[in-house]
Coordinates of C-alpha atoms in Angstrom, one line a residue:
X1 CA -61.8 -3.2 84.7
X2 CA -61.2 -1.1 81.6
X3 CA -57.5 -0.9 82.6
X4 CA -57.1 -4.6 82.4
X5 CA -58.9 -4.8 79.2
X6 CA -56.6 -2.5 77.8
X7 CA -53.6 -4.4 78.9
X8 CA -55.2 -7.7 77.5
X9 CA -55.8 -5.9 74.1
X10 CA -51.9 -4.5 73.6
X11 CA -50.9 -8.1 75.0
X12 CA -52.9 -9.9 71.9
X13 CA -51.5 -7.3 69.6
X14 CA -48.1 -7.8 70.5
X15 CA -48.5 -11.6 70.1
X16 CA -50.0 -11.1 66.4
X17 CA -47.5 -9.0 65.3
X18 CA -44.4 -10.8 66.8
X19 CA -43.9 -13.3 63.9
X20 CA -43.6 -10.5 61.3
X21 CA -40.1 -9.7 63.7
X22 CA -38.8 -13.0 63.3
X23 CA -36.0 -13.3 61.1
X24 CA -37.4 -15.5 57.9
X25 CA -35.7 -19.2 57.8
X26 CA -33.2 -20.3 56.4
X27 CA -35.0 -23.1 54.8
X28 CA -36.5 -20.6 52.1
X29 CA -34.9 -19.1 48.8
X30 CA -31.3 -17.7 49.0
X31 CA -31.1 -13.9 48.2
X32 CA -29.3 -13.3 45.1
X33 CA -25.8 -13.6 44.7
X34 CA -23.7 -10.3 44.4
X35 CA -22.8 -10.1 40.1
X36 CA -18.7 -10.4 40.0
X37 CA -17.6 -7.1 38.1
X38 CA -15.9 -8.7 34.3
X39 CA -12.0 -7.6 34.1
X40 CA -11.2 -4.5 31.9
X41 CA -10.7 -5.8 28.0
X42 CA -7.0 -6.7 27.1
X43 CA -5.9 -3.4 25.5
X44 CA -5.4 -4.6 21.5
X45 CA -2.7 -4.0 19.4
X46 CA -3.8 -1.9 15.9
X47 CA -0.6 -0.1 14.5
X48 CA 2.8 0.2 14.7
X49 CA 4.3 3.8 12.9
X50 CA 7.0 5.4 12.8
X51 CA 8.1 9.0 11.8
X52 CA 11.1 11.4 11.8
X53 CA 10.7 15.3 13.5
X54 CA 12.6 17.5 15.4
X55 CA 15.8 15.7 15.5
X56 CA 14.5 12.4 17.0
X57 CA 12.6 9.4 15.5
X58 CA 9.3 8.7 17.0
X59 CA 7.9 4.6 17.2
X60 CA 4.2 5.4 18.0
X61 CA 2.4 1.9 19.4
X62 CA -1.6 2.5 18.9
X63 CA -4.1 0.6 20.7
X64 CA -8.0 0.1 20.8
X65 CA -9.6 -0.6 24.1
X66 CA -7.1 1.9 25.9
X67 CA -3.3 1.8 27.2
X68 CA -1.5 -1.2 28.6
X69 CA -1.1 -0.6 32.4
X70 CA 3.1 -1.8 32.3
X71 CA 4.9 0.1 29.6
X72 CA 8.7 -1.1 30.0
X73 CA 11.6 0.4 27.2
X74 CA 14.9 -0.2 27.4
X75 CA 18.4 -1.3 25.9
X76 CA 19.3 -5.0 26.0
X77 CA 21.9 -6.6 23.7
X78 CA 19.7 -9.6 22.7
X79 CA 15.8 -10.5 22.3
X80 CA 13.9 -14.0 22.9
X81 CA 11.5 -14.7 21.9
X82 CA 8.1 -14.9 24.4
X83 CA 7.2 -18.3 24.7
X84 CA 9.9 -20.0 22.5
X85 CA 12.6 -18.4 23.9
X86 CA 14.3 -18.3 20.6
X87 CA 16.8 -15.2 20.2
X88 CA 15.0 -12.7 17.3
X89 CA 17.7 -11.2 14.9
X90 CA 17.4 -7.7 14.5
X91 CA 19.0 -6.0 12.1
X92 CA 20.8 -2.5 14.0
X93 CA 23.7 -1.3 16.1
X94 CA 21.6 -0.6 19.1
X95 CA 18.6 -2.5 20.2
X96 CA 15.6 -1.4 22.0
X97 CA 13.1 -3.8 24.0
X98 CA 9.3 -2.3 24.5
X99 CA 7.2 -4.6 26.6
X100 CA 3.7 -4.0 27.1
X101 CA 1.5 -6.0 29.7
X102 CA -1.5 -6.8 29.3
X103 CA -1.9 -6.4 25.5
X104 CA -2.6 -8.4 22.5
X105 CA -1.8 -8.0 19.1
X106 CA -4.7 -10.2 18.2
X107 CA -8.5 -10.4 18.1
X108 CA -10.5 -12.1 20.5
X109 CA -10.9 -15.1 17.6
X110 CA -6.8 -15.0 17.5
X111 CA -6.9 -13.5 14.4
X112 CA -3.7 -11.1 13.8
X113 CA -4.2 -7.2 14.0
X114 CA -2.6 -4.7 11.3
X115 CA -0.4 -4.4 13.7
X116 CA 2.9 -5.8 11.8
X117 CA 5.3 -8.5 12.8
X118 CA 8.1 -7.1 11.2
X119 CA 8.8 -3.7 9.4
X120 CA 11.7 -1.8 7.9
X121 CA 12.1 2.4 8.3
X122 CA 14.2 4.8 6.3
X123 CA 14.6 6.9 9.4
X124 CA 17.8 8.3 10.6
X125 CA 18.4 6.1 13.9
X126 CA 15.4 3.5 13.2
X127 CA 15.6 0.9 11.3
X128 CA 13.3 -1.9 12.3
X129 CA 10.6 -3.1 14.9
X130 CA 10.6 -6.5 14.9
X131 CA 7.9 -8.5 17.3
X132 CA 9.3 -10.7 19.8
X133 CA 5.7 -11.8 21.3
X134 CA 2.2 -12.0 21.5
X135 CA 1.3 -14.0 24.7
X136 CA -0.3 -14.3 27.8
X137 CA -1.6 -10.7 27.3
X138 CA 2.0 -10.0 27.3
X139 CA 3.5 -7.9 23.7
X140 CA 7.0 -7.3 22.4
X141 CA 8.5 -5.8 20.1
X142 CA 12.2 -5.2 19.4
X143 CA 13.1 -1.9 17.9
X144 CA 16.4 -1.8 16.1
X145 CA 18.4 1.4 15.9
X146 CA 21.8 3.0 14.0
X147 CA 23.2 4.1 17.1
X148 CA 22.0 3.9 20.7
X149 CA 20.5 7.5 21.8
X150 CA 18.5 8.9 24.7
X151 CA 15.2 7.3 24.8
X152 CA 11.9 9.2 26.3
X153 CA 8.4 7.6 26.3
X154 CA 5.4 9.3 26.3
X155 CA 1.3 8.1 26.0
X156 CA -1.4 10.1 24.0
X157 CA -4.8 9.8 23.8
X158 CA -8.3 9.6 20.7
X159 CA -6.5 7.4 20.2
X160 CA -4.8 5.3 22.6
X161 CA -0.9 5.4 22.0
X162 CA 2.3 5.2 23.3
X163 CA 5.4 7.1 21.6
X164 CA 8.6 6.3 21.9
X165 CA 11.6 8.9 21.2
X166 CA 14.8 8.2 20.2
X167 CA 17.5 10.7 19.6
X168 CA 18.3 10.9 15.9
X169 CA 20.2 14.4 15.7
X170 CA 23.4 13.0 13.7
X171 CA 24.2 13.5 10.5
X172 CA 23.3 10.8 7.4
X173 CA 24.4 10.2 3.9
X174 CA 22.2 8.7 1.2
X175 CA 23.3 5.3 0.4
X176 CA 21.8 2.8 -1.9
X177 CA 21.0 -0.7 -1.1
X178 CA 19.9 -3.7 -3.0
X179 CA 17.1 -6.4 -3.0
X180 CA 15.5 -9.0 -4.5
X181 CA 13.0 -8.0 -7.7
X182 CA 10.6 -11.1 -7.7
X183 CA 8.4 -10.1 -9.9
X184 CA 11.3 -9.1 -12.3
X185 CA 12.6 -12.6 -11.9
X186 CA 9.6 -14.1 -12.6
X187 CA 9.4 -12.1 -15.9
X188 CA 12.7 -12.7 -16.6
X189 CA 13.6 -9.1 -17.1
X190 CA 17.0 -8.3 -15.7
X191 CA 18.1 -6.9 -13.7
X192 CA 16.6 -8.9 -10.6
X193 CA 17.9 -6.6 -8.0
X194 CA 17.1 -3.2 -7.8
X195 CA 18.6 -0.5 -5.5
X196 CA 16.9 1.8 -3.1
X197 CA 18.0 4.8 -0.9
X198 CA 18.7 4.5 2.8
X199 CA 20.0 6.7 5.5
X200 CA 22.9 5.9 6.6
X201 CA 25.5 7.3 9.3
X202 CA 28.9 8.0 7.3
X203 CA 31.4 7.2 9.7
X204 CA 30.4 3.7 9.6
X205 CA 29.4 3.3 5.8
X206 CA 29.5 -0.7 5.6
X207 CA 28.1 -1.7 8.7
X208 CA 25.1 0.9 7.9
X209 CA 24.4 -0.7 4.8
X210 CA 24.9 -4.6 6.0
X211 CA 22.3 -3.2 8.9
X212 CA 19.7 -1.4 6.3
X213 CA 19.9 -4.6 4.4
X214 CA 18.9 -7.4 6.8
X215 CA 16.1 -5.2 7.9
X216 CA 14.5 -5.6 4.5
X217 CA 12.2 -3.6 2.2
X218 CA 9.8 -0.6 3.2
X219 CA 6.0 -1.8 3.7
X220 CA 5.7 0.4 -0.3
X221 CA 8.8 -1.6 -1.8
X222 CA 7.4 -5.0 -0.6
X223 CA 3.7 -3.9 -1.9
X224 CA 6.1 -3.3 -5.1
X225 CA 7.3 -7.2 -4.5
X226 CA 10.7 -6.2 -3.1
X227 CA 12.0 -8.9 -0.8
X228 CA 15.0 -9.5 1.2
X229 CA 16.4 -12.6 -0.5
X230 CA 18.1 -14.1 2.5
X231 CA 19.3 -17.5 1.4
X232 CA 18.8 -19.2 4.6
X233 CA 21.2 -15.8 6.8
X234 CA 20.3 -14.5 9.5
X235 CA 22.6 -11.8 9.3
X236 CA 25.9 -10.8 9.4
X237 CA 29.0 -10.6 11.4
X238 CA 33.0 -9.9 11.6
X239 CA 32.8 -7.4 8.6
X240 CA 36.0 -5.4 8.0
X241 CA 37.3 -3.3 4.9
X242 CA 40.8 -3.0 4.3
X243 CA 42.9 -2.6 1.1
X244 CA 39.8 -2.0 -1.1
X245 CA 38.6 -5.8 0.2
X246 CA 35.6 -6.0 2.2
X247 CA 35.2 -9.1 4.0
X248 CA 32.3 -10.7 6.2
X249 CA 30.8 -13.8 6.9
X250 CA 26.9 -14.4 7.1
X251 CA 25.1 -15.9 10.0
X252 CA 22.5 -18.5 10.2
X253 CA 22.3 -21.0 7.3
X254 CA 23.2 -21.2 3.8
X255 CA 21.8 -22.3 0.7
X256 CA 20.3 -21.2 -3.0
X257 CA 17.9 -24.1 -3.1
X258 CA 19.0 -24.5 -6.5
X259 CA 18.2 -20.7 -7.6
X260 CA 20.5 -18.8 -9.4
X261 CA 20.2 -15.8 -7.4
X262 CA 21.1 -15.7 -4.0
X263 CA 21.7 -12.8 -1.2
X264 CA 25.6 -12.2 -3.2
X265 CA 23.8 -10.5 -5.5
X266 CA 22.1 -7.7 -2.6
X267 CA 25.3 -7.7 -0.7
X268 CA 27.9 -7.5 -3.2
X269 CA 26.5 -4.1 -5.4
X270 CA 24.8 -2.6 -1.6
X271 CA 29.2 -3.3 -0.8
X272 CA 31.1 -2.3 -3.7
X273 CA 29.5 1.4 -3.9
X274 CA 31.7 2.3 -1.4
X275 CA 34.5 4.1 -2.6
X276 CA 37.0 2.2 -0.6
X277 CA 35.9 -1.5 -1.8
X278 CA 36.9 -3.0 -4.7
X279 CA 36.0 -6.6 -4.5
X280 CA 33.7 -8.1 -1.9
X281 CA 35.1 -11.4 -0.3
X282 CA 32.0 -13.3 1.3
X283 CA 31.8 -16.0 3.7
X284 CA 29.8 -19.3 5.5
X285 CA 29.0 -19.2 8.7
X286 CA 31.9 -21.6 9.2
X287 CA 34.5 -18.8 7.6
X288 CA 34.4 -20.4 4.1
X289 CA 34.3 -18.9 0.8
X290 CA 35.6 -20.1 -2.9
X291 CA 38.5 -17.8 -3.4
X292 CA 39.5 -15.3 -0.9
X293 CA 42.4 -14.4 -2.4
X294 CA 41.6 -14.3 -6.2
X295 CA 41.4 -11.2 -7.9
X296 CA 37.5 -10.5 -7.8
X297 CA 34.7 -11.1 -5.7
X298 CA 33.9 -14.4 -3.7
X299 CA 31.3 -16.3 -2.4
X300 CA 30.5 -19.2 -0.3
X301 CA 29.9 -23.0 -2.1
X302 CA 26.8 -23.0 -0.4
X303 CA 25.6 -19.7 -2.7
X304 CA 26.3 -22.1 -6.0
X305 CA 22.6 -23.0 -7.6

């Protein structure tokens, strides 16, 4: 008898506990939803310097938010722009393309970083780093050189940065080039183009100084109010000296929207320094000047205020 009340006590226990086994329904609340893990922040875009040392010129790219994960450099013989696709003119003999992905060289509100568009160097082999892009967390700049050299690139950290090396272990003459004075102009105090000094490679004299000049003032010359005083040109091409007669033509439009200065009077002094030009002869885009053959300097019509 005690035996089978035993049995008949674990029996009632087992059916009191069974329901606190059975898996709860499905009918109740859902167990919370697993929190998705946010993406990394776009690495942004602060700086963009530049500095001569041990034979090469270093462009060091500086970031906040850590390094882009693609870091791509190389040679390329033209640059579009991202987005656009409209080819960037930058001034050099040897053009480098850095590509970092993702980056931005904007703020979260779109607003632009100190991180500049375009900026001139008087550096041996550098010249210019020109961007080429700022979207879909994709940057570019294009960095225009003297002459193309080994390239080497290399990341540092506190802060983030990447450096890139290009040889610059060749010999440079100081050379002077011209710009535009516009707050000497605006004064009316002559003259309203000024020189400065440049690097520049002396077995191509000409060319070095066309290059320095189309990629414009140092940062301290345009705080200064030094401009590049293009005139509508992009550039420059099919520039030769011969018989004391340098002669080019400029790319890109041209016009002096009625001014009475124009980019003749940067090209034409930053030209005639050289000892082996004597007149300057300087063309349209379509080839035509005013008098090519006369005894001084020419320009194009399109140059006349």
């Amino acid at each position: 008898m005690r035996s089978s009340w035993k049995l008949s006590s674990l029996l009632v226990s087992a059916l009191v506990l069974a329901p606190a086994l059975v898996a709860p329904s499905t009918g109740g609340a859902a167990p919370p939803a697993s929190v998705a893990a946010e993406p990394p922040p776009t690495p942004v875009l602060v700086a963009v310097r530049a500095a001569h040392r041990d034979g090469a010129d270093r462009v060091v790219f500086e970031f906040r938010g850590g390094l882009p994960a693609k870091r791509q450099v190389g040679y390329v013989d033209r640059i579009f722009a991202d987005g656009s696709g409209r080819r960037v003119r930058i001034a050099g003999q040897a053009l480098l393309r850095v590509r970092f992905e993702p980056a931005q060289a904007h703020t979260d509100d779109g607003s632009p970083t100190a991180a500049p568009r375009r900026v001139a160097y008087a550096l041996p082999n550098v010249m210019t780093a020109v961007r080429a892009g700022d979207f879909e967390a994709v940057t570019t700049y294009g960095i225009g050189l003297a002459k193309r050299t080994p390239v080497r690139v290399t990341t540092l950290q506190a802060p983030p940065r990447v450096v890139v090396e290009v040889g610059a272990g060749f010999a440079t003459v100081p050379r002077k080039v011209w710009f535009f004075d516009r707050a000497r102009f605006v004064d009316n105090r002559e003259p309203f183009f000024v020189a400065r000094t440049r690097p520049v490679r002396p077995g191509t004299p000409a060319t070095g100084l066309m290059d320095r000049l189309f990629a414009g003032p140092l940062p301290g010359e345009r705080a200064r109010g030094l401009r590049l005083l293009r005139s509508g040109a992009t550039g420059y091409d099919d520039l030769t000296v011969s018989g004391g007669v340098a002669d080019l033509r400029l790319t890109g439009r041209c016009r002096s929207g009625g001014s009475t200065v124009s980019i003749a009077g940067e090209v034409l002094p930053t030209l005639k320094q050289l000892p082996t030009v004597d007149r300057v002869v300087l063309r349209d885009r379509t080839g035509s000047t005013l008098d090519p053959d006369g005894p001084g300097d020419s320009t194009p019509a399109c140059l006349e205020p």
